[in-house]
Short mmCIF file of C-alpha atoms and ligand atoms in Angstrom, two decimals:
data_model
loop_
_atom_site.label_atom_id
_atom_site.label_comp_id
_atom_site.label_asym_id
_atom_site.label_seq_id
_atom_site.Cartn_x
_atom_site.Cartn_y
_atom_site.Cartn_z
CA MET A 15 276.52 220.70 101.01
CA PRO A 16 277.36 223.99 102.61
CA PHE A 17 276.54 224.04 106.28
CA GLU A 18 277.96 226.41 108.84
CA ILE A 19 277.60 226.99 112.55
CA VAL A 20 277.77 230.73 113.26
CA ARG A 21 277.60 232.85 116.39
CA ASP A 22 275.16 235.64 115.79
CA ASP A 23 271.72 237.05 116.42
CA ILE A 24 269.44 235.29 113.96
CA THR A 25 267.40 238.44 113.32
CA ARG A 26 270.46 239.91 111.57
CA MET A 27 270.96 237.07 109.11
CA LYS A 28 270.66 238.05 105.43
CA VAL A 29 269.29 234.77 104.12
CA ASP A 30 266.19 233.69 102.21
CA ALA A 31 264.55 232.46 105.41
CA ILE A 32 265.22 232.38 109.12
CA VAL A 33 263.53 229.74 111.23
CA ASN A 34 261.58 230.71 114.33
CA ALA A 35 261.41 228.47 117.42
CA ALA A 36 257.74 229.24 118.00
CA ASN A 37 254.93 227.79 120.14
CA ARG A 38 251.80 226.10 118.83
CA SER A 39 249.75 229.31 118.76
CA LEU A 40 252.34 231.01 116.47
CA LEU A 41 251.34 234.26 118.11
CA GLY A 42 254.72 235.18 119.55
CA GLY A 43 256.45 234.64 122.87
CA GLY A 44 259.87 235.10 124.47
CA GLY A 45 263.37 233.97 123.41
CA VAL A 46 264.15 233.91 119.73
CA ASP A 47 260.41 234.09 118.92
CA GLY A 48 260.12 237.43 120.74
CA ALA A 49 263.28 238.76 119.06
CA ILE A 50 262.02 237.81 115.59
CA HIS A 51 258.58 239.39 116.13
CA ARG A 52 260.15 242.60 117.48
CA ALA A 53 262.53 242.86 114.52
CA ALA A 54 259.92 241.96 111.87
CA GLY A 55 257.24 244.38 113.15
CA PRO A 56 253.49 243.96 113.79
CA GLU A 57 252.77 242.77 110.24
CA LEU A 58 254.35 239.42 111.13
CA ARG A 59 251.93 238.86 114.01
CA ALA A 60 249.03 239.84 111.72
CA GLU A 61 250.03 237.20 109.15
CA CYS A 62 250.60 234.60 111.91
CA GLU A 63 247.02 235.14 113.10
CA THR A 64 245.76 233.82 109.76
CA LEU A 65 247.68 230.53 110.03
CA GLY A 66 245.63 228.69 112.66
CA GLY A 67 248.63 227.61 114.76
CA CYS A 68 251.08 224.79 114.08
CA GLU A 69 251.60 221.26 115.43
CA THR A 70 254.79 220.26 117.22
CA GLY A 71 257.38 219.05 114.68
CA GLN A 72 255.65 220.86 111.76
CA ALA A 73 256.48 224.15 110.02
CA LYS A 74 254.69 227.13 108.38
CA LEU A 75 255.98 230.00 106.26
CA THR A 76 255.35 233.75 106.42
CA LYS A 77 257.02 236.79 104.93
CA GLY A 78 259.94 238.41 106.76
CA TYR A 79 258.62 242.01 106.71
CA ARG A 80 261.23 244.30 108.32
CA LEU A 81 263.79 241.51 108.77
CA PRO A 82 266.77 241.24 106.43
CA ALA A 83 265.50 237.70 105.68
CA ARG A 84 262.76 237.45 103.05
CA TYR A 85 260.79 234.77 104.89
CA VAL A 86 260.28 233.31 108.34
CA ILE A 87 259.66 229.60 108.73
CA HIS A 88 257.91 228.97 112.03
CA THR A 89 258.35 225.60 113.63
CA VAL A 90 257.36 224.25 117.02
CA GLY A 91 259.92 222.21 118.94
CA PRO A 92 259.07 219.65 121.60
CA ILE A 93 259.12 220.53 125.29
CA TRP A 94 261.79 218.42 127.02
CA ARG A 95 260.16 215.86 129.32
CA GLY A 96 263.18 213.73 130.16
CA GLY A 97 263.87 212.23 126.76
CA ASN A 98 261.38 209.35 126.62
CA ALA A 99 258.45 211.22 125.13
CA GLY A 100 259.60 211.14 121.49
CA GLU A 101 261.46 214.45 121.86
CA ARG A 102 264.34 213.48 119.56
CA GLU A 103 262.10 212.44 116.68
CA LEU A 104 259.93 215.54 117.06
CA LEU A 105 262.94 217.84 117.15
CA SER A 106 264.44 216.14 114.11
CA SER A 107 261.09 216.55 112.37
CA CYS A 108 261.20 220.35 113.01
CA TYR A 109 264.43 220.60 111.00
CA ARG A 110 263.18 218.29 108.25
CA SER A 111 259.80 220.05 107.90
CA ALA A 112 261.39 223.51 107.82
CA LEU A 113 263.95 222.42 105.21
CA GLU A 114 261.29 220.72 103.07
CA LEU A 115 259.19 223.88 103.17
CA ALA A 116 262.20 225.94 102.16
CA ARG A 117 262.84 223.57 99.27
CA LYS A 118 259.21 223.74 98.15
CA HIS A 119 259.54 227.53 97.95
CA HIS A 120 262.89 227.30 96.10
CA LEU A 121 264.78 229.03 98.89
CA GLU A 122 268.54 228.79 98.70
CA SER A 123 269.68 229.82 102.17
CA VAL A 124 268.12 229.14 105.57
CA ALA A 125 269.27 229.99 109.11
CA PHE A 126 268.11 227.99 112.15
CA PRO A 127 268.33 228.79 115.84
CA LEU A 128 268.85 225.88 118.21
CA ILE A 129 265.22 224.86 118.44
CA SER A 130 263.89 223.76 121.87
CA ALA A 131 267.24 224.51 123.53
CA GLY A 132 265.95 227.53 125.49
CA ALA A 133 262.58 227.81 127.24
CA TYR A 134 261.60 224.29 126.11
CA GLY A 135 264.54 222.86 128.06
CA TYR A 136 266.13 220.41 125.57
CA PRO A 137 269.73 219.72 126.74
CA LYS A 138 271.89 221.95 124.56
CA GLU A 139 274.51 219.43 123.51
CA GLU A 140 271.87 216.91 122.45
CA ALA A 141 269.82 219.59 120.72
CA MET A 142 272.93 220.52 118.76
CA GLU A 143 273.54 216.90 117.81
CA VAL A 144 269.97 216.44 116.53
CA ALA A 145 270.22 219.69 114.56
CA VAL A 146 273.55 218.81 112.92
CA ASP A 147 272.37 215.27 112.07
CA ALA A 148 269.07 216.37 110.55
CA ILE A 149 270.59 219.22 108.53
CA CYS A 150 273.48 217.10 107.21
CA GLN A 151 271.11 214.32 106.26
CA PHE A 152 269.03 216.77 104.22
CA LEU A 153 272.06 218.35 102.59
CA LEU A 154 273.35 215.02 101.37
CA HIS A 155 270.50 215.06 98.87
CA HIS A 156 269.71 218.74 98.29
CA GLU A 157 271.51 221.94 97.30
CA MET A 158 271.00 224.61 99.94
CA THR A 159 273.10 226.77 102.25
CA VAL A 160 272.13 226.20 105.87
CA TYR A 161 273.33 228.10 108.93
CA LEU A 162 272.89 227.02 112.50
CA VAL A 163 272.93 230.23 114.49
CA VAL A 164 274.15 229.98 118.04
CA PHE A 165 273.55 232.86 120.38
CA GLY A 166 276.59 233.89 122.44
CA ARG A 167 279.63 231.80 123.37
CA GLN A 168 278.49 228.31 124.26
CA GLU A 169 280.49 225.13 124.28
CA PHE A 170 278.83 222.19 122.59
CA PHE A 171 281.56 219.86 121.50
CA THR A 172 284.27 220.14 124.13
CA GLY A 173 283.24 216.83 125.73
CA ARG A 174 283.80 214.84 122.54
CA LYS A 175 286.77 212.52 122.18
CA LEU A 176 287.83 214.02 118.85
CA PHE A 177 287.97 217.47 120.44
CA GLN A 178 290.08 216.24 123.34
CA ASP A 179 292.46 214.33 121.05
CA VAL A 180 292.89 217.29 118.73
CA LYS A 181 293.58 219.61 121.66
CA GLU A 182 296.26 217.26 122.90
CA TYR A 183 297.83 217.07 119.44
CA ILE A 184 297.87 220.87 119.24
CA SER A 185 299.50 221.25 122.63
CA ASP A 186 302.17 218.68 121.68
CA ASN A 187 302.91 220.12 118.25
CA TYR A 188 302.02 223.80 118.17
CA VAL A 189 305.03 225.93 117.34
CA ASP A 190 304.61 229.53 118.37
CA SER A 191 306.53 231.41 115.67
CA HIS A 192 308.09 233.68 118.29
CA VAL A 193 309.25 231.02 120.75
CA ASN A 194 312.91 231.01 121.58
CA ARG A 195 313.26 228.05 123.88
CA PRO A 196 316.48 225.98 123.64
CA SER A 197 314.52 222.80 122.92
CA GLU A 198 312.65 224.54 120.12
CA ASN A 199 315.89 225.87 118.64
CA ALA A 200 317.38 222.39 118.71
CA ARG A 201 314.35 221.05 116.87
CA GLN A 202 314.61 223.75 114.22
CA MET A 203 318.32 223.06 113.75
CA ALA A 204 317.66 219.36 113.29
CA TRP A 205 315.17 220.25 110.63
CA LEU A 206 317.63 222.55 108.91
CA GLU A 207 320.12 219.73 108.69
CA ASP A 208 317.47 217.66 106.99
CA GLU A 209 316.74 220.52 104.64
CA GLN A 210 320.39 220.65 103.54
CA GLN A 211 320.30 216.95 102.88
CA ALA A 212 317.07 217.56 101.06
CA LEU A 213 318.62 220.13 98.76
CA ALA A 214 321.48 217.82 97.86
CA LEU A 215 319.10 214.97 97.19
CA GLU A 216 316.76 217.13 95.13
CA LYS A 217 319.66 218.13 92.89
CA ARG A 218 320.51 214.47 92.40
CA ILE A 219 316.95 213.49 91.60
CA PHE A 220 316.81 216.22 89.02
CA ALA A 221 320.04 215.15 87.42
CA GLU A 222 318.70 211.59 87.28
CA SER A 223 315.38 212.59 85.79
CA ALA A 224 317.02 214.47 82.89
CA PRO A 225 316.41 212.62 79.59
CA ARG A 226 319.19 210.18 78.67
CA PRO A 227 319.52 207.31 76.24
CA GLU A 228 317.93 204.00 77.21
CA PRO A 229 320.56 201.39 78.12
CA GLU A 230 320.97 198.75 75.45
CA MET A 231 319.64 195.25 76.07
CA GLY A 232 322.16 193.26 78.04
CA ALA A 233 324.16 196.33 79.00
CA ALA A 234 325.30 196.59 82.59
CA PRO A 235 322.98 198.63 84.77
CA ALA A 236 323.95 202.29 85.06
CA ALA A 237 326.09 203.03 88.08
CA LYS A 238 324.21 204.53 91.00
CA PRO A 239 324.93 208.22 91.55
CA ALA A 240 327.57 208.89 94.16
CA SER A 241 326.14 208.90 97.63
CA SER A 242 326.55 211.98 99.78
CA GLY A 243 327.77 209.64 102.50
CA LYS A 244 324.82 210.34 104.76
CA SER A 245 321.75 208.15 104.79
CA ILE A 246 318.48 209.89 103.97
CA PRO A 247 315.53 209.16 106.27
CA GLY A 248 312.75 207.19 104.52
CA GLY A 249 310.06 209.77 105.29
CA LEU A 250 312.19 212.51 103.83
CA MET A 251 312.80 210.46 100.72
CA ALA A 252 309.04 210.06 100.24
CA ARG A 253 308.57 213.79 100.69
CA LEU A 254 311.18 214.56 98.10
CA LYS A 255 309.70 212.17 95.59
CA TRP A 256 306.45 214.03 95.93
CA LYS A 257 308.20 217.37 95.54
CA GLU A 258 309.87 216.15 92.43
CA LEU A 259 306.62 214.90 90.99
CA ILE A 260 305.00 218.25 91.66
CA ARG A 261 307.79 220.12 89.91
CA ARG A 262 307.62 217.91 86.87
CA THR A 263 304.11 219.02 86.16
CA ASP A 264 302.72 222.53 86.07
CA GLU A 265 299.18 221.36 86.67
CA GLY A 266 297.33 223.95 88.79
CA PHE A 267 294.95 223.39 91.70
CA SER A 268 291.85 223.09 89.56
CA ARG A 269 293.30 220.41 87.25
CA ALA A 270 294.82 218.52 90.16
CA LEU A 271 291.48 218.49 91.97
CA LEU A 272 289.61 217.15 88.93
CA ARG A 273 292.28 214.51 88.37
CA LEU A 274 292.08 213.37 91.98
CA ILE A 275 288.28 213.16 91.83
CA ASP A 276 288.65 210.86 88.81
CA GLU A 277 291.39 208.83 90.42
CA LYS A 278 289.29 208.28 93.53
CA GLY A 279 286.35 207.20 91.35
CA MET A 280 284.11 209.93 92.78
CA LYS A 281 281.37 211.97 91.15
CA ASP A 282 281.86 215.77 91.23
CA ALA A 283 278.70 216.29 93.29
CA GLU A 284 279.69 213.64 95.78
CA CYS A 285 283.04 215.35 96.23
CA TYR A 286 281.85 218.95 96.65
CA ARG A 287 279.03 217.92 98.96
CA LYS A 288 281.38 215.96 101.17
CA ALA A 289 283.67 218.99 101.13
CA ASN A 290 280.87 221.30 102.30
CA VAL A 291 281.42 223.40 99.17
CA ASP A 292 278.53 224.70 97.11
CA ARG A 293 277.86 223.85 93.48
CA ARG A 294 278.54 227.39 92.24
CA LEU A 295 282.00 227.56 93.75
CA PHE A 296 282.80 224.12 92.43
CA ALA A 297 281.69 225.19 88.92
CA LYS A 298 283.97 228.22 89.21
CA ILE A 299 286.94 226.07 90.22
CA ARG A 300 286.15 223.62 87.43
CA SER A 301 286.05 226.24 84.71
CA ASP A 302 289.08 228.26 85.80
CA PRO A 303 292.42 226.42 85.58
CA GLU A 304 294.07 229.40 87.35
CA TYR A 305 291.63 229.35 90.30
CA ARG A 306 293.31 230.15 93.66
CA PRO A 307 291.21 228.75 96.49
CA SER A 308 291.44 229.70 100.17
CA LYS A 309 293.30 227.33 102.47
CA PRO A 310 290.11 226.10 104.24
CA THR A 311 288.65 225.26 100.82
CA VAL A 312 291.72 223.17 99.93
CA PHE A 313 291.49 221.47 103.33
CA ALA A 314 287.84 220.71 102.66
CA PHE A 315 288.68 218.96 99.39
CA ILE A 316 291.53 217.09 101.05
CA MET A 317 288.99 215.67 103.49
CA ALA A 318 286.39 214.91 100.83
CA LEU A 319 289.00 213.05 98.78
CA GLU A 320 290.40 211.32 101.88
CA LEU A 321 293.97 212.15 100.87
CA SER A 322 297.07 210.85 102.61
CA LEU A 323 299.51 213.39 104.05
CA PRO A 324 301.84 213.47 101.00
CA GLU A 325 298.85 213.76 98.66
CA ALA A 326 297.40 216.53 100.83
CA GLU A 327 300.71 218.39 100.81
CA GLU A 328 300.82 218.12 97.05
CA LEU A 329 297.34 219.56 96.62
CA LEU A 330 298.09 222.38 99.07
CA GLU A 331 301.26 223.23 97.21
CA LYS A 332 299.32 223.53 93.95
CA ALA A 333 297.29 226.26 95.62
CA GLY A 334 300.40 227.92 97.05
CA PHE A 335 300.02 226.66 100.64
CA ALA A 336 301.82 224.35 103.06
CA ILE A 337 300.92 222.88 106.42
CA SER A 338 302.39 225.00 109.19
CA HIS A 339 302.87 223.99 112.80
CA SER A 340 302.38 227.57 113.87
CA SER A 341 298.76 227.43 112.69
CA LYS A 342 296.28 225.66 114.96
CA MET A 343 293.96 225.04 112.06
CA ASP A 344 296.72 223.30 110.14
CA LEU A 345 297.42 221.11 113.16
CA VAL A 346 293.76 220.11 113.41
CA ILE A 347 293.85 219.11 109.76
CA GLU A 348 297.17 217.32 110.05
CA TYR A 349 295.90 215.35 113.03
CA CYS A 350 292.75 214.30 111.18
CA ILE A 351 294.69 213.24 108.09
CA ARG A 352 297.15 211.21 110.17
CA GLU A 353 294.24 209.52 111.93
CA ARG A 354 292.40 209.07 108.62
CA PHE A 355 289.45 210.94 110.07
CA TYR A 356 287.72 212.67 107.17
CA ASP A 357 284.26 213.75 108.35
CA VAL A 358 284.08 217.46 107.47
CA MET A 359 281.07 218.12 109.71
CA GLN A 360 282.73 216.69 112.78
CA ILE A 361 285.98 218.46 111.98
CA ASN A 362 284.00 221.69 111.68
CA GLU A 363 282.55 221.10 115.14
CA VAL A 364 286.08 220.99 116.53
CA LEU A 365 287.13 224.05 114.52
CA TYR A 366 284.04 225.89 115.71
CA GLU A 367 284.84 225.14 119.32
CA LEU A 368 288.43 226.34 118.83
CA ASP A 369 287.14 229.52 117.18
CA LEU A 370 288.90 228.69 113.91
CA PRO A 371 287.64 229.08 110.32
CA LEU A 372 285.40 226.23 109.18
CA LEU A 373 285.96 224.00 106.16
CA GLY A 374 283.96 224.55 103.00
CA ASN A 375 282.57 227.79 101.69
CA CYS A 376 278.88 228.16 102.64
CA GLY A 377 278.07 230.28 99.64
CA GLN A 378 280.87 232.78 100.28
CA ALA A 379 283.71 233.37 97.91
CA ALA A 380 286.57 231.06 98.80
N1 AR6 B 12 269.35 234.53 117.77
C1 AR6 B 12 269.76 233.25 117.79
N2 AR6 B 12 269.45 232.41 118.80
C2 AR6 B 12 268.71 232.89 119.82
C3 AR6 B 12 268.23 234.22 119.86
C4 AR6 B 12 268.59 235.06 118.77
N3 AR6 B 12 268.20 236.33 118.70
N4 AR6 B 12 267.53 234.38 121.00
C5 AR6 B 12 267.55 233.20 121.65
N5 AR6 B 12 268.28 232.31 120.96
P1 AR6 B 12 264.03 229.68 122.77
P2 AR6 B 12 262.63 227.12 122.52
C6 AR6 B 12 268.58 230.89 121.24
O1 AR6 B 12 263.69 229.76 124.21
O2 AR6 B 12 263.48 226.50 123.53
C7 AR6 B 12 259.31 231.07 123.13
O3 AR6 B 12 258.67 231.78 124.12
C8 AR6 B 12 268.52 230.47 122.68
O4 AR6 B 12 269.78 230.74 123.32
O5 AR6 B 12 263.88 230.92 121.99
O6 AR6 B 12 262.31 226.36 121.28
C9 AR6 B 12 258.35 230.45 122.14
O7 AR6 B 12 257.21 231.25 121.93
C10 AR6 B 12 268.29 228.98 122.56
O8 AR6 B 12 269.52 228.29 122.36
O9 AR6 B 12 263.13 228.57 122.03
C11 AR6 B 12 258.01 229.14 122.78
O10 AR6 B 12 257.00 229.30 123.72
C12 AR6 B 12 267.47 228.85 121.29
O11 AR6 B 12 267.56 230.11 120.63
C13 AR6 B 12 259.28 228.75 123.45
O12 AR6 B 12 259.99 229.97 123.73
C14 AR6 B 12 266.00 228.51 121.49
O13 AR6 B 12 265.51 229.13 122.65
C15 AR6 B 12 260.14 227.91 122.55
O14 AR6 B 12 261.27 227.46 123.25
#
């Protein structure tokens, strides 16, 4: 269910339809309405005059004329009157009506502005919440690419707990690749020591996994391989077991993904929708065993499949990636996996606020 929040001017969006936050006359006005009419040219106003206006919460369709978008869907948001005059339901209805109209006309991509959040005075954060809820609800059941176009730099999600927690996690764990602080060096050295242990242990695991005759019934158990003398931390052991498993198989990303979908008892559509990936990209991944996805696409599937950290690392490795603490995006993902928080839309809200790439593909190659 590809959905993306983008910062742009909606009149520049090359989509099947852009949505206009109009008034009931549909004859133009200020804000995004004015911008759309100016960019589309006088023919848009001429067609709007034939429509007989539009009720609040409803939607009507016209051509796009000089806009890059083929169509304009005009909808009328509620005027904010304090929140007890049915504003939420009416605003939600704007998104639903516009999306239903788009579906009726077989449109594949639609871009919305934040309806009612300007001249009509709806509080921006709440308007954003209603928009995201209504769009995600629709996309759970329909194939379409939907953009929510936000004008300029505005902060919508910084007050949320998830955002605050993620920010804290980043500040505790972010490793600037150029830092040269003594404490950082000490940490890196400690890791190196582990890595040497890791190499020794990997060699041993490989020696053990080489084919050898089965012991005869009643025979004494084979002697354990000589210990290196140092104890191996449990977490490291788990990591190495995963590494070894990965090496034993040359299954690529595509095969691994399909296997995991089966193992989790999911349907393909359920998985790619949860991942915010469109059907076409999924079909491409499915049919190409050599497919190399982008890192955000792998992250999206990790979330959809609700993988644990070792499973996530395995899937990333199949696509040639690893989680890095010098990437803020990786830290966001690592935090969410550790917390078992797998809601792609809410993770995208945090990524959006941090100006990082979003999960999923929204109809672009990934
Ligand atoms: N691209 C994307 N978003 C935009 C653009 C743009 N070019 N221009 C403004 N916005 P508003 P409303 C954002 O006032 O609140 C009109 O006069 C803007 O920052 O356009 O539904 C109509 O005729 C804000 O977040 O629409 C109605 O009378 C959002 O679009 C009335 O205003 C909506 O702001 C409708 O008011």
